[in-house]
Tab-separated table of C-alpha atoms in Angstrom:
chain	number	residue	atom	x	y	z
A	2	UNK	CA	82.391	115.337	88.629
A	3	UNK	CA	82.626	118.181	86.498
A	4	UNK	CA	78.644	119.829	85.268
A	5	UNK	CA	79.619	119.214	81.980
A	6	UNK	CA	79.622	115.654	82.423
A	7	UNK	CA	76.220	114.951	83.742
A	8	UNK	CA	73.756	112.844	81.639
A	9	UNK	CA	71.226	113.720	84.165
A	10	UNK	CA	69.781	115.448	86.922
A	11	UNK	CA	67.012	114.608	89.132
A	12	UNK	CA	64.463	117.097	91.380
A	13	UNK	CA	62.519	116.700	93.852
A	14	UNK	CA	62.618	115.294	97.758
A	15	UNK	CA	64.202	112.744	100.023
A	16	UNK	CA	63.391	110.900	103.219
A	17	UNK	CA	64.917	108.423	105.655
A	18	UNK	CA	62.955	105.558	106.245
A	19	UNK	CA	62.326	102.815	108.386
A	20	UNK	CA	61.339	99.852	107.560
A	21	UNK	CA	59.710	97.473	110.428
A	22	UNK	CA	58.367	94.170	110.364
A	23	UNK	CA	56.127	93.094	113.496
A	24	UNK	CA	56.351	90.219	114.766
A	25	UNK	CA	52.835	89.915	115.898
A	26	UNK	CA	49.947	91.611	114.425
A	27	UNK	CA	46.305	90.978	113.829
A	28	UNK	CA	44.724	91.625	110.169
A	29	UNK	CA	41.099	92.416	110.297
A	30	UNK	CA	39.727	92.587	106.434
A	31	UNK	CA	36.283	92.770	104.951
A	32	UNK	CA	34.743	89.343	103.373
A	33	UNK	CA	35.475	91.628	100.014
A	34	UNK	CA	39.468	91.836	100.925
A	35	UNK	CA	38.890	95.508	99.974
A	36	UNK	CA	39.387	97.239	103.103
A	37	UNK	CA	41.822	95.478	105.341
A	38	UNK	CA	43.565	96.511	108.674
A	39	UNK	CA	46.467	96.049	110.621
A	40	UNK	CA	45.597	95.821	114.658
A	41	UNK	CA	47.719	95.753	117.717
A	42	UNK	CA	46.502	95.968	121.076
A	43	UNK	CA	46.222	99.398	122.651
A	44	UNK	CA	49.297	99.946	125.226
A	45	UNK	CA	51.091	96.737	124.548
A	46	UNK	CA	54.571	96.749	123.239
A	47	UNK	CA	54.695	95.426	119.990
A	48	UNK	CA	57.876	92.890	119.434
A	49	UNK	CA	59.650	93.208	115.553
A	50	UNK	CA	61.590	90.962	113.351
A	51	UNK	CA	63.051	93.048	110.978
A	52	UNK	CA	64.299	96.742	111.238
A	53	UNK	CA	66.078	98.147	108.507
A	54	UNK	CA	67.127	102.246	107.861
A	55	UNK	CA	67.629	103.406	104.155
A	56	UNK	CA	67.214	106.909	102.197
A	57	UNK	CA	63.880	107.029	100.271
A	58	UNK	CA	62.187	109.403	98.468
A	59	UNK	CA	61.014	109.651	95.164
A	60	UNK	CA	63.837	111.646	93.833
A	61	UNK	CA	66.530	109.792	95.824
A	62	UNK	CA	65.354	106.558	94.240
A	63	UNK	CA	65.714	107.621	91.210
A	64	UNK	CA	68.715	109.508	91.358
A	65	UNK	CA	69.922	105.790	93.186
A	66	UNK	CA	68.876	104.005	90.465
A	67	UNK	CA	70.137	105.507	87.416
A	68	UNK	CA	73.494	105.905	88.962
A	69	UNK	CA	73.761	102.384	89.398
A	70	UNK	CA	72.636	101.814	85.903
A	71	UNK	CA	75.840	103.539	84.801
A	72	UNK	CA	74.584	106.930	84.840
A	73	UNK	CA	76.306	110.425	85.370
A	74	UNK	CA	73.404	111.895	87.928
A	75	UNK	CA	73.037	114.975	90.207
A	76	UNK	CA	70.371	115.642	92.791
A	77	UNK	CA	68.692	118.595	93.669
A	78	UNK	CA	67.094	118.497	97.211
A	79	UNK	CA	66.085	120.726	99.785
A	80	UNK	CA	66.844	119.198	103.339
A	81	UNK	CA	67.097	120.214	106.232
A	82	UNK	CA	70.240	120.692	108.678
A	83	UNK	CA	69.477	118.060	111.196
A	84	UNK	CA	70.895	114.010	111.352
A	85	UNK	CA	68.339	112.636	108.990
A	86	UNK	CA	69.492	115.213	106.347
A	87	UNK	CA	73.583	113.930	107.202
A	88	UNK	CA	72.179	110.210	106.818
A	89	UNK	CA	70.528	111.693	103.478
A	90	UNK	CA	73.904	113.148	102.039
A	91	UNK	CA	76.160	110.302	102.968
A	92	UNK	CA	73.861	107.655	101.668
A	93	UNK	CA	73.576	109.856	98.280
A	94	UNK	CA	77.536	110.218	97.795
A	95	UNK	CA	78.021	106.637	98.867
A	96	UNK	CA	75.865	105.802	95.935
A	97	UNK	CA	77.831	107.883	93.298
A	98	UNK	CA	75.107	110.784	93.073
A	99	UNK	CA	76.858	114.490	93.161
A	100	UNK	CA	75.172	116.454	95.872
A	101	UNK	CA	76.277	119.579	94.237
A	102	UNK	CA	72.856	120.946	94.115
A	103	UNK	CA	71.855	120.164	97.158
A	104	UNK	CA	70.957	123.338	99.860
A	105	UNK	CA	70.581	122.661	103.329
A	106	UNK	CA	68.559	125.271	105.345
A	107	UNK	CA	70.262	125.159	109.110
A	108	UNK	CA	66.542	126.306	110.892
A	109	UNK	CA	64.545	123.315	109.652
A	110	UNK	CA	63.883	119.701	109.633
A	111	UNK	CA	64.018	116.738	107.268
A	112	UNK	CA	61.719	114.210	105.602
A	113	UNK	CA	60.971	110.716	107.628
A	114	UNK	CA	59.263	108.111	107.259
A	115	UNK	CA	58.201	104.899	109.144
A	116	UNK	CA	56.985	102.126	107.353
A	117	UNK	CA	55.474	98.797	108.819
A	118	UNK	CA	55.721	95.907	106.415
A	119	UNK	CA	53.247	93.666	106.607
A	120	UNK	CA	52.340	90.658	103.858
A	121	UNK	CA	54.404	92.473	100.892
A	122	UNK	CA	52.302	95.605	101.779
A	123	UNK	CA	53.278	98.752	103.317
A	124	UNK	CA	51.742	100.979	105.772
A	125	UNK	CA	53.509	104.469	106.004
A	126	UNK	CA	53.884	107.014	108.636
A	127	UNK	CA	55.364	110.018	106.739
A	128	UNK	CA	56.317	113.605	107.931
A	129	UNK	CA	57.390	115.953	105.394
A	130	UNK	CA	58.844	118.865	107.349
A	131	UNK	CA	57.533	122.211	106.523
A	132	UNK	CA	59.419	123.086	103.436
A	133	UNK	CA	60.708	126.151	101.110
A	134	UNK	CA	61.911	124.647	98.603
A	135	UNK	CA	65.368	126.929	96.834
A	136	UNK	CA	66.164	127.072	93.696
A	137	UNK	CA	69.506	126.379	92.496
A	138	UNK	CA	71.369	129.598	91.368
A	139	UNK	CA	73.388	128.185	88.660
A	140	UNK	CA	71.990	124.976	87.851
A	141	UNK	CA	73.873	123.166	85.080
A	142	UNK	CA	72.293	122.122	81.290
A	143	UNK	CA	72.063	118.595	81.392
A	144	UNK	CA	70.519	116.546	78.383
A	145	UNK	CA	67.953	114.918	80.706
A	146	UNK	CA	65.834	115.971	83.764
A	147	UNK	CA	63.448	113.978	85.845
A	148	UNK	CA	61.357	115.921	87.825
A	149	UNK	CA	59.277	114.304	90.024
A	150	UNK	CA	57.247	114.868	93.725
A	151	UNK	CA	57.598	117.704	95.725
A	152	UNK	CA	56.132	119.054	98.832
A	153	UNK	CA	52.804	121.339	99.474
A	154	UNK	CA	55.398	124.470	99.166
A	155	UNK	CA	56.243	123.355	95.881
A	156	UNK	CA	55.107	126.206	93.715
A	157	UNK	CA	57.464	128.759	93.860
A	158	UNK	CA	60.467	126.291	92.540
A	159	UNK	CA	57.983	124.693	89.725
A	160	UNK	CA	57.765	128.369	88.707
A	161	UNK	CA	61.156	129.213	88.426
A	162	UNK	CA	61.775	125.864	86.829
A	163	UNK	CA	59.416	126.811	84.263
A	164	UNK	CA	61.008	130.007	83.126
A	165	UNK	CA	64.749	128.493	83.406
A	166	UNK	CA	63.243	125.064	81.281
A	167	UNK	CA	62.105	127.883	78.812
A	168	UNK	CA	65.450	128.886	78.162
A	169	UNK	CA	67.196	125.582	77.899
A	170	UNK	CA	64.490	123.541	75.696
A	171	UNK	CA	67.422	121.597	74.551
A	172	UNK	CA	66.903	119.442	78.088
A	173	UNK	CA	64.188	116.758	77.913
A	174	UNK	CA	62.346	116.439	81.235
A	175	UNK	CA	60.326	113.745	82.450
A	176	UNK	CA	57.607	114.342	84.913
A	177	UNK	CA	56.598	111.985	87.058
A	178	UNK	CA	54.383	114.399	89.094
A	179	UNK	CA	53.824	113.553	93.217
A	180	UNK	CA	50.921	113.994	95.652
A	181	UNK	CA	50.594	117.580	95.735
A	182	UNK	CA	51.128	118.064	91.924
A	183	UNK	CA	48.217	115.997	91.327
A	184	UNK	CA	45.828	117.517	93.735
A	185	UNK	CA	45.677	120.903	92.027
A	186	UNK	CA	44.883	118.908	88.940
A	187	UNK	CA	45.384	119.924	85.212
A	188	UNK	CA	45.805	123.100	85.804
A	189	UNK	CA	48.301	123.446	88.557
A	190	UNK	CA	50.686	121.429	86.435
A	191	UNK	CA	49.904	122.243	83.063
A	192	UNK	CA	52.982	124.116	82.115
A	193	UNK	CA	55.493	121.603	83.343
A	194	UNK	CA	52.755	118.810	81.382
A	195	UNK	CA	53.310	120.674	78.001
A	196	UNK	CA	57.155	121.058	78.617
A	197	UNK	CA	57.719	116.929	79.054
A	198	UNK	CA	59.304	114.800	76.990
A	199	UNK	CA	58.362	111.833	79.164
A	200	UNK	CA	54.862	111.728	81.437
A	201	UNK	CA	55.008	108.884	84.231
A	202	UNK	CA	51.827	108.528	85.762
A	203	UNK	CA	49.326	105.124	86.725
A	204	UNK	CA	46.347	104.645	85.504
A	205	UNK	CA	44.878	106.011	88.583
A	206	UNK	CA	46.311	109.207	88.130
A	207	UNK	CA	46.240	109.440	84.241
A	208	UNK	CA	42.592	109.311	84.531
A	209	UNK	CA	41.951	111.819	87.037
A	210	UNK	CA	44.749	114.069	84.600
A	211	UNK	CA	42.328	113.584	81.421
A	212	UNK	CA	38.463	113.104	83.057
A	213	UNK	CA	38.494	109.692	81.866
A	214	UNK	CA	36.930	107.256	84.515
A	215	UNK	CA	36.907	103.723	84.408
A	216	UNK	CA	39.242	103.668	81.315
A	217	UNK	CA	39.497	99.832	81.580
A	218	UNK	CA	39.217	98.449	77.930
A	219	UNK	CA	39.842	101.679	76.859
A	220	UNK	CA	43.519	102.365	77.221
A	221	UNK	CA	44.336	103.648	73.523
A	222	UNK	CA	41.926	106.438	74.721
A	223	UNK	CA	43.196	107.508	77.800
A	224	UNK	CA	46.520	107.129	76.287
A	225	UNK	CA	45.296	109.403	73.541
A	226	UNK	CA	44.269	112.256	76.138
A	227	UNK	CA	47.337	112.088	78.041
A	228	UNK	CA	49.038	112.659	75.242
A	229	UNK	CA	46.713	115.864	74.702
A	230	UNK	CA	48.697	117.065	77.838
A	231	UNK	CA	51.745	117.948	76.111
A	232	UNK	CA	54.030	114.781	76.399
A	233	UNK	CA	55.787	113.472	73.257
A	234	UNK	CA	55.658	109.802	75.425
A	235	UNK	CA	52.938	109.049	77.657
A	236	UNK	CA	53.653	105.938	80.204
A	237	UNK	CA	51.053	104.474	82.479
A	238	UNK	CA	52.000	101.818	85.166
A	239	UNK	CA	48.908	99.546	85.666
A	240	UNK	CA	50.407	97.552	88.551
A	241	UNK	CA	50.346	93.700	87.614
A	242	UNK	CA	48.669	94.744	84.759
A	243	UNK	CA	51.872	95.698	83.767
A	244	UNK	CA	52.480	99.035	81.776
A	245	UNK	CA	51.253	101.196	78.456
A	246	UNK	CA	53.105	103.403	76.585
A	247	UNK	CA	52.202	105.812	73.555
A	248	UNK	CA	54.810	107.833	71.974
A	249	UNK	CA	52.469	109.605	68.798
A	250	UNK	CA	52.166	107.083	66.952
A	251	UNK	CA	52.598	103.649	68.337
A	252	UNK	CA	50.542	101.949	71.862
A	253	UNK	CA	52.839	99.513	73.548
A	254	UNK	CA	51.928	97.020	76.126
A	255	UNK	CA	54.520	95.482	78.349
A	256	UNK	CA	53.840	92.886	80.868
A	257	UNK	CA	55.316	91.878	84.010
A	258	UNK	CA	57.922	89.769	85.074
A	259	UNK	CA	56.976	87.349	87.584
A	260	UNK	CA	58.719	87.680	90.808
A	261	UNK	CA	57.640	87.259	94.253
A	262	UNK	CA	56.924	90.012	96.054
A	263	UNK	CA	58.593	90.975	99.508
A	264	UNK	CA	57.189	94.528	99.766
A	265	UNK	CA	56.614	97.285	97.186
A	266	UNK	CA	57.638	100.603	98.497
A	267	UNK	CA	59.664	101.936	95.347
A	268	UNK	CA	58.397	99.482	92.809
A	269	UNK	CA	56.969	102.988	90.765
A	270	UNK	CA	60.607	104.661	90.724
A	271	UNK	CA	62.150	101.778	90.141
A	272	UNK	CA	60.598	101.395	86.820
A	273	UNK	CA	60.830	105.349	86.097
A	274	UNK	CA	65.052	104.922	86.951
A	275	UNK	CA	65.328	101.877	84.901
A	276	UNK	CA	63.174	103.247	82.334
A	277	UNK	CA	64.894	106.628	81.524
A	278	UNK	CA	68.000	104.811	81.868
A	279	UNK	CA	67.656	102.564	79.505
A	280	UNK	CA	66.128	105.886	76.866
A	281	UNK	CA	69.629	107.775	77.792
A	282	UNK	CA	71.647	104.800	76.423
A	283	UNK	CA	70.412	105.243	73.416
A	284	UNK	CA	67.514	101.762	73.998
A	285	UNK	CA	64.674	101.579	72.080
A	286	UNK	CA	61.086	102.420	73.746
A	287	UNK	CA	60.322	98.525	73.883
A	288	UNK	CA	63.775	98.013	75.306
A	289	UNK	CA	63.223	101.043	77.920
A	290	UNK	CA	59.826	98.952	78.726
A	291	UNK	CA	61.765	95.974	79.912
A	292	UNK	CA	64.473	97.525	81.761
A	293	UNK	CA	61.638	98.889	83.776
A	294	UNK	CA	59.541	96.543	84.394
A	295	UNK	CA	62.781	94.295	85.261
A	296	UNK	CA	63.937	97.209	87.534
A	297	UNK	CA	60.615	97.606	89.457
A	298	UNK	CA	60.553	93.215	89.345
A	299	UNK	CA	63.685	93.354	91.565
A	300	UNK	CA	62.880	96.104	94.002
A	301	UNK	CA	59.593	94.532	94.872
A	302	UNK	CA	61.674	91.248	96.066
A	303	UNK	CA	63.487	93.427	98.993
A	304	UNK	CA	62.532	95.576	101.738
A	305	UNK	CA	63.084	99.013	100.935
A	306	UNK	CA	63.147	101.285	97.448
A	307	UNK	CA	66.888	100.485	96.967
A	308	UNK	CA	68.272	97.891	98.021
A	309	UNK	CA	66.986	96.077	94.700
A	310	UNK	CA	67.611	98.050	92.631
A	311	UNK	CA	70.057	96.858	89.780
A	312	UNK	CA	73.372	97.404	88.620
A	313	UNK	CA	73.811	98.094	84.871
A	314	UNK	CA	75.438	94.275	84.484
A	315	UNK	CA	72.876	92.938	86.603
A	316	UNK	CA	70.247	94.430	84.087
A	317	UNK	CA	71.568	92.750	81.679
A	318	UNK	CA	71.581	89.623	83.164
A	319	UNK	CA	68.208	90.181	83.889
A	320	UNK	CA	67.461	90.748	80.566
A	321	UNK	CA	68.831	87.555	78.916
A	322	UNK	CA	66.978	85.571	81.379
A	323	UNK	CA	63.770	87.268	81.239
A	324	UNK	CA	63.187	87.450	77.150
A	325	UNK	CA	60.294	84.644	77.318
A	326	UNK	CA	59.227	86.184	80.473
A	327	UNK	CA	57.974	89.816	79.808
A	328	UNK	CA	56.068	90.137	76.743
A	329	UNK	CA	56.001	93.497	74.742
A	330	UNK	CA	53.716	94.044	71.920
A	331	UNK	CA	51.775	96.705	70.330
A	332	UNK	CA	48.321	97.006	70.896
């Protein structure tokens, strides 16, 4: 796949995971269901039903999903040059993504991640290996980048991002910023915030971004401030409240689409992939609502970030079937 061609490129990390389902286990939860815990008996050798490998990752999943909606996607990764890293590449090719971009550093480790499924929630045992992340030395223009979550080491690369996004503000980036991005807050991010075209975060995290507790009733407000930020389009996710969207001059509300839920680990990139996908093709912002939401609707109904996640056809399918389903209005 020649640079030239790319409609896309995506930054960030990816992890193998595993994915296993006991057999026997032992909830223990609060009379208020809001603290609940998975038990198992000290020593004893816990029996599973379902075990299942895949690639995860926030930037994997996405660069997974738009691919299989049709687009023309590169990764950039930083891995590391053990087995899990291999398992990372070959999954990544198999799936139609270039790994052009990616650098593999011989000395070090990769991302993994055990995850115990239990009731259509996860429980995850993560390691991020001890990172620097490299910056590519030519990285190509591409009309879109999605940047999203990145490592504790993730600095130096956001700053040399920065200055090479300064040079090319042809691209449009969205940001859907990660763990460490939002723990040094406003200001640690602030540059790549007024850069966006596109700001993913969930309610959760758009108030912490803005000050703005307990926004509830008071989305065109928070909406407002994240706007403030620096993004021409400002998406929340509000889990099954669905999702908001303000673009400058119109709020949007889109709803979900029922489907039962196996597990949710990628249900968040799922949406971002089918989202931007669907703003690449040329969709409307409504339109890029649905294919979201639709996205996110199948993910949740498999174990795993991927193995749900649709084909451009499928989408469409989806779509068809699901226009009395998810309601999209303004607000």
């Amino acid at each position: 796949m020649n640079e030239e061609n790319y409609d896309l490129l995506t930054i960030g990390d990816a992890t193998v995971d595993v994915f296993m389902t006991p057999l026997e286990s032992e909830t223990v939860c609060e009379l208020d269901k809001k603290e609940c815990k998975i038990c198992f008996n000290y020593g004893d050798k816990i029996p599973v039903r379902d075990l299942e490998f895949t690639i995860g990752g926030n930037a994997a999943n996405n660069a997974v999903g738009t691919s299989r909606l049709g687009l023309r996607d590169a990764i950039v990764l930083t891995l590391g040059g053990d087995t899990v890293g291999d398992l990372i590449i070959e999954r990544l090719i198999k799936e139609k993504v270039s790994t052009t971009f990616v650098t593999r550093q011989p000395a070090t480790s990769s991302n993994y991640s055990t995850i115990i499924n239990y009731s259509g929630e996860r429980t995850i045992f993560t390691y991020h290996a001890p990172r620097s992340y490299e910056f590519p030395v030519a990285l190509p223009v591409t009309p879109w980048i999605y940047l999203t979550s990145m490592g504790e080491t993730f600095r130096p690369f956001y700053n040399h991002f920065i200055d090479w996004l300064r040079k090319n503000p042809q691209i449009k980036l969205a940001f859907n910023p990660g763990t460490w991005q939002m723990k040094g807050g406003v200001e640690g991010i602030k540059e790549v915030l007024s850069l966006s075209h596109i700001l993913y975060v969930n309610r959760e995290e758009a108030e912490k971004l803005t000050n703005f507790p307990d926004s509830h009733g008071k989305e065109k407000e928070l909406l407002t401030l994240v706007s403030k930020l620096g993004p021409k389009i400002s998406i929340i996710t509000d889990g099954p409240e669905g999702s908001l969207a303000y673009d400058g001059q119109r709020f949007i509300k889109c709803g979900i689409y029922p489907q039962e839920v196996t597990e949710r680990t990628g249900a968040g990139d799922a949406f971002g992939s089918g989202m931007i996908s669907a703003l690449i093709k040329g969709r409307t912002l409504e339109e890029a609502l649905i294919w979201g939401t639709i996205n996110s609707a199948s993910v949740v109904s498999f174990v795993g970030a991927q193995k749900g996640l649709l084909k451009e056809k499928e989408m469409l399918e989806w779509v068809e079937r699901g226009k009395d389903k998810v309601k999209v209005e303004e607000f």
